[in-house]
Amino acid sequence: MTKLGIYLAKRSVNKSQVAKRTGLTKARMNELTLTETSKLRAEELYLIALAINVNPCDMLGDICEGLVLLSESY
């Protein structure tokens, strides 16, 4: 399961309803929530956040939690 999948599962979000509200296909929702190699586009994140009534910036922060920059070696 992807970080988006975990995020939505914690909030008991119905992926079919999100797909319907956002215009994303059910197949795309499944890919985004189940396939680790899938890439979530900014537009998709924004629409999903609107559909589940959360702040897109907060959602992005939760999904990307733990990401850090590589240390710069000079």
CSV table of C-alpha atoms in Angstrom, one decimal:
chain,number,residue,atom,x,y,z
A,1,MET,CA,0.0,0.0,0.0
A,2,THR,CA,1.3,3.5,-0.8
A,3,LYS,CA,1.5,6.4,1.6
A,4,LEU,CA,-1.7,7.8,-0.1
A,5,GLY,CA,-3.4,4.5,0.5
A,6,ILE,CA,-2.4,4.5,4.1
A,7,TYR,CA,-3.5,8.1,4.5
A,8,LEU,CA,-7.0,7.4,3.0
A,9,ALA,CA,-7.4,4.2,4.9
A,10,LYS,CA,-6.7,5.9,8.2
A,11,ARG,CA,-9.5,8.3,7.4
A,12,SER,CA,-11.9,5.6,6.2
A,13,VAL,CA,-12.2,7.2,2.8
A,14,ASN,CA,-14.3,5.4,0.2
A,15,LYS,CA,-12.0,5.4,-2.9
A,16,SER,CA,-15.0,4.9,-5.3
A,17,GLN,CA,-16.7,8.1,-4.0
A,18,VAL,CA,-13.4,10.0,-4.3
A,19,ALA,CA,-13.0,8.7,-7.9
A,20,LYS,CA,-16.5,9.9,-8.7
A,21,ARG,CA,-16.1,13.3,-7.2
A,22,THR,CA,-12.6,13.9,-8.7
A,23,GLY,CA,-13.1,12.4,-12.2
A,24,LEU,CA,-10.2,10.0,-11.6
A,25,THR,CA,-11.0,6.4,-12.6
A,26,LYS,CA,-11.3,3.7,-10.1
A,27,ALA,CA,-8.3,2.0,-11.7
A,28,ARG,CA,-6.2,5.2,-11.2
A,29,MET,CA,-7.3,5.4,-7.6
A,30,ASN,CA,-6.3,1.8,-7.1
A,31,GLU,CA,-2.9,2.4,-8.8
A,32,LEU,CA,-2.3,5.5,-6.6
A,33,THR,CA,-3.2,3.7,-3.4
A,34,LEU,CA,-1.8,0.2,-4.0
A,35,THR,CA,1.2,0.5,-6.4
A,36,GLU,CA,4.4,1.8,-4.8
A,37,THR,CA,5.9,2.9,-8.1
A,38,SER,CA,2.9,5.0,-9.1
A,39,LYS,CA,3.5,8.8,-9.2
A,40,LEU,CA,0.9,11.1,-7.7
A,41,ARG,CA,0.5,14.2,-9.7
A,42,ALA,CA,-0.1,17.6,-7.9
A,43,GLU,CA,-3.5,18.0,-9.7
A,44,GLU,CA,-4.6,14.6,-8.4
A,45,LEU,CA,-3.5,15.3,-4.9
A,46,TYR,CA,-5.3,18.6,-4.9
A,47,LEU,CA,-8.6,17.1,-6.2
A,48,ILE,CA,-8.4,14.2,-3.8
A,49,ALA,CA,-7.9,16.7,-0.9
A,50,LEU,CA,-10.9,18.7,-2.0
A,51,ALA,CA,-13.0,15.6,-2.3
A,52,ILE,CA,-12.3,14.5,1.3
A,53,ASN,CA,-12.4,18.0,2.7
A,54,VAL,CA,-8.8,18.4,3.9
A,55,ASN,CA,-6.3,21.1,3.3
A,56,PRO,CA,-4.1,20.0,0.3
A,57,CYS,CA,-1.0,21.3,1.9
A,58,ASP,CA,-1.6,19.4,5.1
A,59,MET,CA,-2.3,16.2,3.1
A,60,LEU,CA,0.9,16.7,1.1
A,61,GLY,CA,2.8,17.2,4.4
A,62,ASP,CA,1.4,14.0,5.8
A,63,ILE,CA,2.0,11.9,2.7
A,64,CYS,CA,5.6,13.2,2.3
A,65,GLU,CA,6.5,13.0,6.0
A,66,GLY,CA,10.0,11.7,6.5
A,67,LEU,CA,11.4,12.9,3.2
A,68,VAL,CA,14.6,14.8,3.7
A,69,LEU,CA,17.1,16.4,1.4
A,70,LEU,CA,20.4,14.6,0.7
A,71,SER,CA,23.2,16.1,2.7
A,72,GLU,CA,25.4,18.4,0.7
A,73,SER,CA,29.0,17.2,0.4
A,74,TYR,CA,31.5,19.8,-0.7
